CSV table of C-alpha atoms in Angstrom, one decimal:
chain,number,residue,atom,x,y,z
A,1,MET,CA,8.6,1.3,20.1
A,2,LYS,CA,10.6,3.0,17.3
A,3,LYS,CA,11.0,0.7,14.4
A,4,LYS,CA,12.6,1.5,11.0
A,5,THR,CA,12.3,-1.5,8.7
A,6,VAL,CA,11.2,-2.4,5.2
A,7,GLU,CA,9.5,-5.3,3.6
A,8,VAL,CA,11.3,-6.7,0.5
A,9,LYS,CA,14.9,-7.2,-0.4
A,10,ARG,CA,15.8,-6.5,-4.0
A,11,GLY,CA,16.1,-9.6,-6.1
A,12,ARG,CA,19.9,-9.3,-6.8
A,13,THR,CA,23.2,-9.6,-4.9
A,14,PRO,CA,22.4,-8.3,-1.4
A,15,ALA,CA,24.2,-5.3,-0.1
A,16,LYS,CA,26.5,-5.3,2.9
A,17,GLY,CA,26.7,-9.1,2.9
A,18,LYS,CA,23.1,-9.5,4.1
A,19,PRO,CA,21.2,-12.5,2.8
A,20,ASP,CA,18.6,-11.8,0.1
A,21,ARG,CA,15.2,-11.3,1.8
A,22,LYS,CA,12.2,-13.2,0.3
A,23,PRO,CA,9.6,-11.0,-1.4
A,24,ALA,CA,6.5,-10.0,0.6
A,25,PRO,CA,3.4,-8.4,-0.7
A,26,ALA,CA,2.2,-5.0,0.4
A,27,ALA,CA,-1.3,-4.7,1.8
A,28,GLY,CA,-2.8,-5.0,-1.6
A,29,ALA,CA,-1.1,-8.1,-3.0
A,30,HIS,CA,-3.7,-10.3,-4.6
A,31,ALA,CA,-1.9,-13.6,-4.4
A,32,LEU,CA,0.6,-15.4,-2.3
A,33,PRO,CA,4.0,-15.5,-4.1
A,34,GLU,CA,5.9,-18.7,-4.1
A,35,ALA,CA,8.7,-17.3,-1.9
A,36,LEU,CA,6.2,-16.2,0.8
A,37,ARG,CA,4.8,-19.7,1.1
A,38,ASN,CA,8.2,-20.8,2.5
A,39,GLN,CA,8.0,-18.3,5.4
A,40,ARG,CA,6.8,-19.2,8.7
A,41,ARG,CA,3.0,-18.7,8.9
A,42,LEU,CA,1.7,-16.9,11.9
A,43,GLU,CA,-1.6,-18.5,13.0
A,44,ALA,CA,-4.2,-16.8,15.1
A,45,GLY,CA,-2.5,-16.2,18.5
A,46,GLY,CA,0.9,-17.3,17.2
A,47,ARG,CA,3.7,-15.5,19.0
A,48,PHE,CA,7.1,-14.1,17.9
A,49,ARG,CA,9.9,-12.1,19.5
A,50,PHE,CA,11.0,-8.8,18.0
A,51,GLY,CA,12.4,-5.3,18.9
A,52,CYS,CA,14.1,-2.5,17.0
A,53,HIS,CA,16.1,0.3,18.6
A,54,PRO,CA,19.3,2.4,18.0
A,55,GLY,CA,21.2,0.1,20.3
A,56,LEU,CA,21.1,-2.8,17.7
A,57,SER,CA,24.1,-3.1,15.5
A,58,CYS,CA,21.9,-3.5,12.5
A,59,PHE,CA,19.8,-0.4,13.1
A,60,THR,CA,18.7,1.1,9.8
A,61,ASP,CA,20.9,-1.4,7.8
A,62,CYS,CA,17.6,-2.8,6.5
A,63,CYS,CA,16.6,0.6,5.1
A,64,ALA,CA,18.9,0.3,2.1
A,65,ASP,CA,18.6,-1.4,-1.3
A,66,VAL,CA,15.0,-2.6,-0.7
A,67,ASN,CA,11.7,-2.7,-2.6
A,68,ILE,CA,9.0,-0.9,-0.5
A,69,LEU,CA,5.6,-1.2,-2.1
A,70,LEU,CA,3.4,1.7,-1.3
A,71,THR,CA,-0.3,1.6,-0.5
A,72,PRO,CA,-2.6,4.6,-1.4
A,73,MET,CA,-2.5,5.6,2.3
A,74,ASP,CA,1.3,5.5,2.2
A,75,VAL,CA,1.4,8.0,-0.8
A,76,LEU,CA,-1.2,10.2,0.8
A,77,CYS,CA,0.4,10.4,4.2
A,78,LEU,CA,3.9,10.9,2.9
A,79,SER,CA,2.9,13.5,0.4
A,80,ARG,CA,1.0,15.5,3.2
A,81,ARG,CA,4.0,15.0,5.5
A,82,LEU,CA,6.3,16.6,2.9
A,83,GLY,CA,3.7,19.3,2.0
A,84,ILE,CA,3.7,18.5,-1.7
A,85,PRO,CA,0.9,17.3,-4.1
A,86,THR,CA,0.6,13.6,-4.5
A,87,GLY,CA,1.6,13.9,-8.2
A,88,GLU,CA,4.9,15.6,-7.2
A,89,PHE,CA,5.5,12.9,-4.6
A,90,ILE,CA,5.0,10.2,-7.1
A,91,ALA,CA,7.3,11.8,-9.6
A,92,ARG,CA,10.1,12.5,-7.1
A,93,TYR,CA,10.0,9.6,-4.7
A,94,THR,CA,8.5,6.5,-6.4
A,95,LEU,CA,9.1,4.0,-9.2
A,96,THR,CA,6.6,2.0,-11.1
A,97,PRO,CA,7.9,-1.5,-11.8
A,98,VAL,CA,6.7,-3.3,-14.9
A,99,THR,CA,6.6,-7.1,-14.8
A,100,LYS,CA,4.5,-9.7,-16.4
A,101,ASP,CA,3.3,-10.8,-13.0
A,102,LEU,CA,1.6,-7.5,-12.1
A,103,HIS,CA,-2.0,-7.2,-13.1
A,104,LEU,CA,-2.2,-3.7,-11.6
A,105,PRO,CA,0.2,-0.7,-11.5
A,106,VAL,CA,2.0,-0.5,-8.2
A,107,LEU,CA,4.3,2.1,-6.7
A,108,MET,CA,7.7,1.5,-5.1
A,109,LEU,CA,9.6,3.9,-2.9
A,110,ARG,CA,12.6,5.3,-4.8
A,111,MET,CA,16.0,4.6,-3.2
A,112,GLY,CA,19.0,6.9,-3.2
A,113,GLU,CA,21.5,6.9,-6.0
A,114,GLU,CA,24.6,6.3,-3.9
A,115,PRO,CA,26.1,2.7,-3.9
A,116,GLN,CA,24.3,1.8,-0.7
A,117,ARG,CA,21.0,2.9,-2.2
A,118,ARG,CA,19.6,4.0,1.2
A,119,CYS,CA,16.0,5.1,1.7
A,120,LEU,CA,15.7,8.8,1.0
A,121,PHE,CA,13.9,9.3,4.3
A,122,VAL,CA,16.6,7.8,6.6
A,123,GLY,CA,18.6,10.3,8.5
A,124,THR,CA,21.4,10.1,11.0
A,125,GLU,CA,19.0,9.1,13.8
A,126,GLY,CA,16.7,6.9,11.9
A,127,CYS,CA,13.5,7.4,9.9
A,128,ASP,CA,12.8,11.1,9.3
A,129,VAL,CA,9.2,10.4,8.4
A,130,TYR,CA,8.6,7.8,11.1
A,131,GLN,CA,5.0,8.8,12.1
A,132,ASP,CA,4.0,8.5,8.4
A,133,ARG,CA,6.2,5.5,7.5
A,134,PRO,CA,4.8,3.0,4.9
A,135,TRP,CA,2.6,0.1,5.8
A,136,SER,CA,5.3,-2.4,5.1
A,137,CYS,CA,7.8,-0.6,7.3
A,138,ARG,CA,5.3,-0.7,10.1
A,139,MET,CA,4.6,-4.4,9.8
A,140,TYR,CA,8.1,-5.8,9.5
A,141,PRO,CA,8.9,-8.6,10.5
A,142,VAL,CA,5.4,-9.6,9.8
A,143,GLY,CA,4.4,-10.0,6.1
A,144,MET,CA,0.9,-10.3,4.8
A,145,GLY,CA,-0.7,-11.7,1.7
A,146,LEU,CA,-4.1,-12.3,0.3
A,147,PRO,CA,-5.1,-15.6,-1.3
A,148,PRO,CA,-6.3,-15.5,-4.8
A,149,ALA,CA,-9.9,-14.1,-5.2
A,150,ARG,CA,-12.7,-16.7,-5.2
A,151,ALA,CA,-16.2,-16.0,-6.4
A,152,GLY,CA,-18.5,-15.3,-3.5
A,153,GLU,CA,-15.7,-15.3,-0.9
A,154,GLU,CA,-14.0,-12.3,0.8
A,155,PRO,CA,-10.2,-13.0,0.8
A,156,GLN,CA,-8.8,-13.0,4.4
A,157,PRO,CA,-5.3,-11.8,5.1
A,158,VAL,CA,-2.7,-14.5,5.8
A,159,TYR,CA,0.3,-13.4,8.0
A,160,PHE,CA,3.9,-14.7,7.9
A,161,LEU,CA,7.1,-14.0,9.8
A,162,PHE,CA,10.3,-13.0,8.3
A,163,GLU,CA,13.3,-14.4,10.1
A,164,ASP,CA,16.2,-12.7,8.3
A,165,ASP,CA,19.7,-13.5,9.6
A,166,PHE,CA,20.9,-10.0,9.4
A,167,CYS,CA,18.2,-8.6,11.6
A,168,LYS,CA,19.2,-8.6,15.3
A,169,GLY,CA,15.7,-7.5,16.4
A,170,ARG,CA,14.5,-11.1,16.4
A,171,THR,CA,16.7,-11.8,19.3
A,172,GLU,CA,15.0,-9.2,21.5
A,173,PRO,CA,13.0,-10.6,24.4
A,174,LYS,CA,9.6,-8.7,23.8
A,175,GLU,CA,7.0,-11.2,22.7
A,176,TRP,CA,4.1,-10.3,20.2
A,177,THR,CA,1.1,-11.6,18.5
A,178,VAL,CA,0.0,-10.3,15.1
A,179,ASP,CA,-2.9,-8.4,16.7
A,180,LYS,CA,-0.7,-6.8,19.4
A,181,TRP,CA,2.0,-5.9,16.7
A,182,ARG,CA,-0.6,-4.3,14.5
A,183,THR,CA,-1.9,-2.3,17.4
A,184,ASP,CA,1.5,-1.2,18.5
A,185,GLN,CA,2.5,-0.1,15.0
A,186,ASP,CA,-0.8,1.8,14.5
A,187,VAL,CA,-1.8,-0.4,11.6
A,188,ALA,CA,-5.3,-1.1,12.9
A,189,GLY,CA,-6.2,2.6,12.7
A,190,ARG,CA,-5.6,2.5,8.9
A,191,GLU,CA,-7.2,-0.9,8.4
A,192,GLU,CA,-10.6,0.4,7.2
A,193,ILE,CA,-9.2,2.4,4.3
A,194,GLU,CA,-6.5,-0.2,3.5
A,195,ALA,CA,-9.3,-2.8,3.3
A,196,GLY,CA,-11.0,-0.7,0.6
A,197,PHE,CA,-7.9,-0.9,-1.4
A,198,ARG,CA,-7.5,-4.6,-1.0
A,199,GLY,CA,-11.1,-5.0,-2.1
A,200,ILE,CA,-10.1,-3.6,-5.4
A,201,VAL,CA,-6.9,-5.4,-6.1
A,202,SER,CA,-8.3,-8.8,-4.9
A,203,HIS,CA,-11.6,-8.3,-6.7
A,204,PRO,CA,-13.2,-11.5,-8.2
A,205,TRP,CA,-13.2,-9.8,-11.6
A,206,PHE,CA,-9.5,-10.8,-11.9
A,207,ILE,CA,-10.3,-14.5,-11.5
A,208,GLY,CA,-8.9,-16.4,-14.5
A,209,GLY,CA,-6.2,-13.9,-15.2
A,210,ARG,CA,-8.3,-11.1,-16.6
A,211,GLN,CA,-6.4,-7.9,-17.2
A,212,LEU,CA,-7.5,-4.2,-17.3
A,213,ASP,CA,-7.0,-2.3,-20.5
A,214,PRO,CA,-4.6,0.6,-20.4
A,215,LYS,CA,-7.4,3.3,-20.0
A,216,ARG,CA,-8.7,1.5,-16.9
A,217,MET,CA,-5.1,1.0,-15.6
A,218,GLU,CA,-4.7,4.7,-15.7
A,219,ILE,CA,-8.0,5.3,-13.9
A,220,PHE,CA,-6.8,2.9,-11.2
A,221,HIS,CA,-3.5,4.6,-10.8
A,222,THR,CA,-4.9,8.1,-10.5
A,223,ALA,CA,-7.8,7.2,-8.1
A,224,CYS,CA,-5.6,5.1,-5.8
A,225,TYR,CA,-2.3,7.1,-5.8
A,226,ASP,CA,-2.6,10.6,-7.3
A,227,LEU,CA,-5.4,11.8,-5.0
A,228,ASP,CA,-5.0,15.5,-5.9
A,229,LYS,CA,-5.4,14.7,-9.6
A,230,PHE,CA,-8.5,12.6,-8.8
A,231,ARG,CA,-10.0,15.6,-6.8
A,232,ASP,CA,-9.5,17.8,-9.9
A,233,PHE,CA,-11.2,15.1,-11.9
A,234,VAL,CA,-14.2,15.2,-9.6
A,235,PHE,CA,-14.6,18.9,-9.3
A,236,ASP,CA,-13.1,20.3,-12.6
A,237,SER,CA,-14.8,17.9,-15.0
A,238,THR,CA,-18.4,17.0,-15.7
A,239,PHE,CA,-18.3,14.3,-13.0
A,240,LEU,CA,-20.7,16.0,-10.6
A,241,SER,CA,-23.2,16.6,-13.4
A,242,ARG,CA,-23.1,12.9,-14.4
A,243,PHE,CA,-23.5,11.3,-11.0
A,244,GLU,CA,-26.0,11.9,-8.2
A,245,LEU,CA,-24.1,12.6,-5.0
A,246,GLU,CA,-25.3,14.0,-1.7
A,247,ASP,CA,-24.5,17.6,-1.0
A,248,SER,CA,-22.9,16.7,2.3
A,249,LEU,CA,-20.6,14.2,0.6
A,250,VAL,CA,-19.6,16.7,-2.1
A,251,ALA,CA,-18.6,19.1,0.6
A,252,GLU,CA,-16.5,16.4,2.3
A,253,LEU,CA,-14.7,15.5,-0.9
A,254,ARG,CA,-13.5,19.1,-1.3
A,255,ASP,CA,-11.3,19.1,1.8
A,256,ASP,CA,-11.3,15.7,3.5
A,257,ASP,CA,-8.6,13.5,2.0
A,258,LEU,CA,-9.7,10.3,3.7
A,259,ALA,CA,-13.3,10.8,2.5
A,260,LEU,CA,-12.0,11.3,-1.0
A,261,LEU,CA,-9.9,8.1,-0.9
A,262,ARG,CA,-12.8,6.1,0.4
A,263,PHE,CA,-14.8,7.6,-2.4
A,264,ALA,CA,-12.1,6.8,-5.0
A,265,PHE,CA,-12.4,3.1,-4.1
A,266,ARG,CA,-16.2,3.3,-4.5
A,267,TRP,CA,-15.8,5.0,-7.9
A,268,LEU,CA,-13.3,2.3,-9.0
A,269,ARG,CA,-15.8,-0.5,-8.3
A,270,PHE,CA,-18.1,1.3,-10.8
A,271,ALA,CA,-15.5,2.3,-13.4
A,272,LEU,CA,-13.4,-0.9,-13.4
A,273,PHE,CA,-16.0,-3.6,-12.6
A,274,ALA,CA,-19.4,-2.1,-13.5
A,275,GLU,CA,-20.6,-2.5,-9.9
A,276,PRO,CA,-23.7,-0.3,-9.1
A,277,THR,CA,-21.8,1.8,-6.5
A,278,MET,CA,-22.6,5.0,-8.3
A,279,LYS,CA,-26.0,6.4,-9.4
A,280,VAL,CA,-25.9,8.0,-12.9
A,281,ARG,CA,-28.1,11.0,-13.5
A,282,GLU,CA,-30.9,10.5,-15.9
A,283,GLY,CA,-29.9,11.5,-19.4
A,284,ALA,CA,-26.2,11.8,-18.5
A,285,PRO,CA,-23.8,11.0,-21.4
A,286,ASN,CA,-21.3,8.2,-21.3
A,287,VAL,CA,-19.6,8.4,-17.9
A,288,ARG,CA,-16.5,6.4,-18.7
A,289,ARG,CA,-13.7,8.8,-19.5
A,290,LYS,CA,-10.0,9.3,-19.0
A,291,VAL,CA,-9.2,10.5,-15.5
């Protein structure tokens, strides 16, 4: 099923007369926002109806004037799809919102500059990067949030259903459960890596409102989103002389993007939260440095 949708309506007067959509978190949101609590919760086995295709009058209308939060996998897949480095993708196609509610830097997909502010990847026949579309585009009309971290507990995703009036897809006859929808939209195949990211942003270290300092915020941003820069950090600095890594892993990290992203989450647990996920070489100097 070819679906082109997005997750969050911008918090101002909605375009094209569409009602303002309640905010929904991306895969890595660490808490349930107030607006999401008012959405219909999808319990295990809960069913909903949805379909999206060019025959609908609203087709691609939802791909304009929206906030699409990007996960690390989104940035990696889209940059590789376009054939450009992750840093160039970030500079050309993303924005970094700054609000008092964000405890970690996030990336949003940049919209076009025309009055309709359409997604830069929407063409005349729909999404031009459909196979590599962001996580939130895949999941709509399902939203997901993570409860606040609790010591000794692994936060479990909570799913919700958006029932936006402007979307005609919710009148389609096809019936889904969350699990079936995730499988259909190929979300399950990315789940292992997305779970590594969620483990960082929902880490118990943040309990009580603790904040990262600017240096560690930059480390987080680079390791999660700018994977090409992180690879340079691993191979062009003293990193490998400071940490003990298997030769086979080092070989993987040179060419395997997914292995490098998994490793980035492992490194972040060490660098941000002082977890023993890395083994420091005996006699190595201070390992915390600017990425």
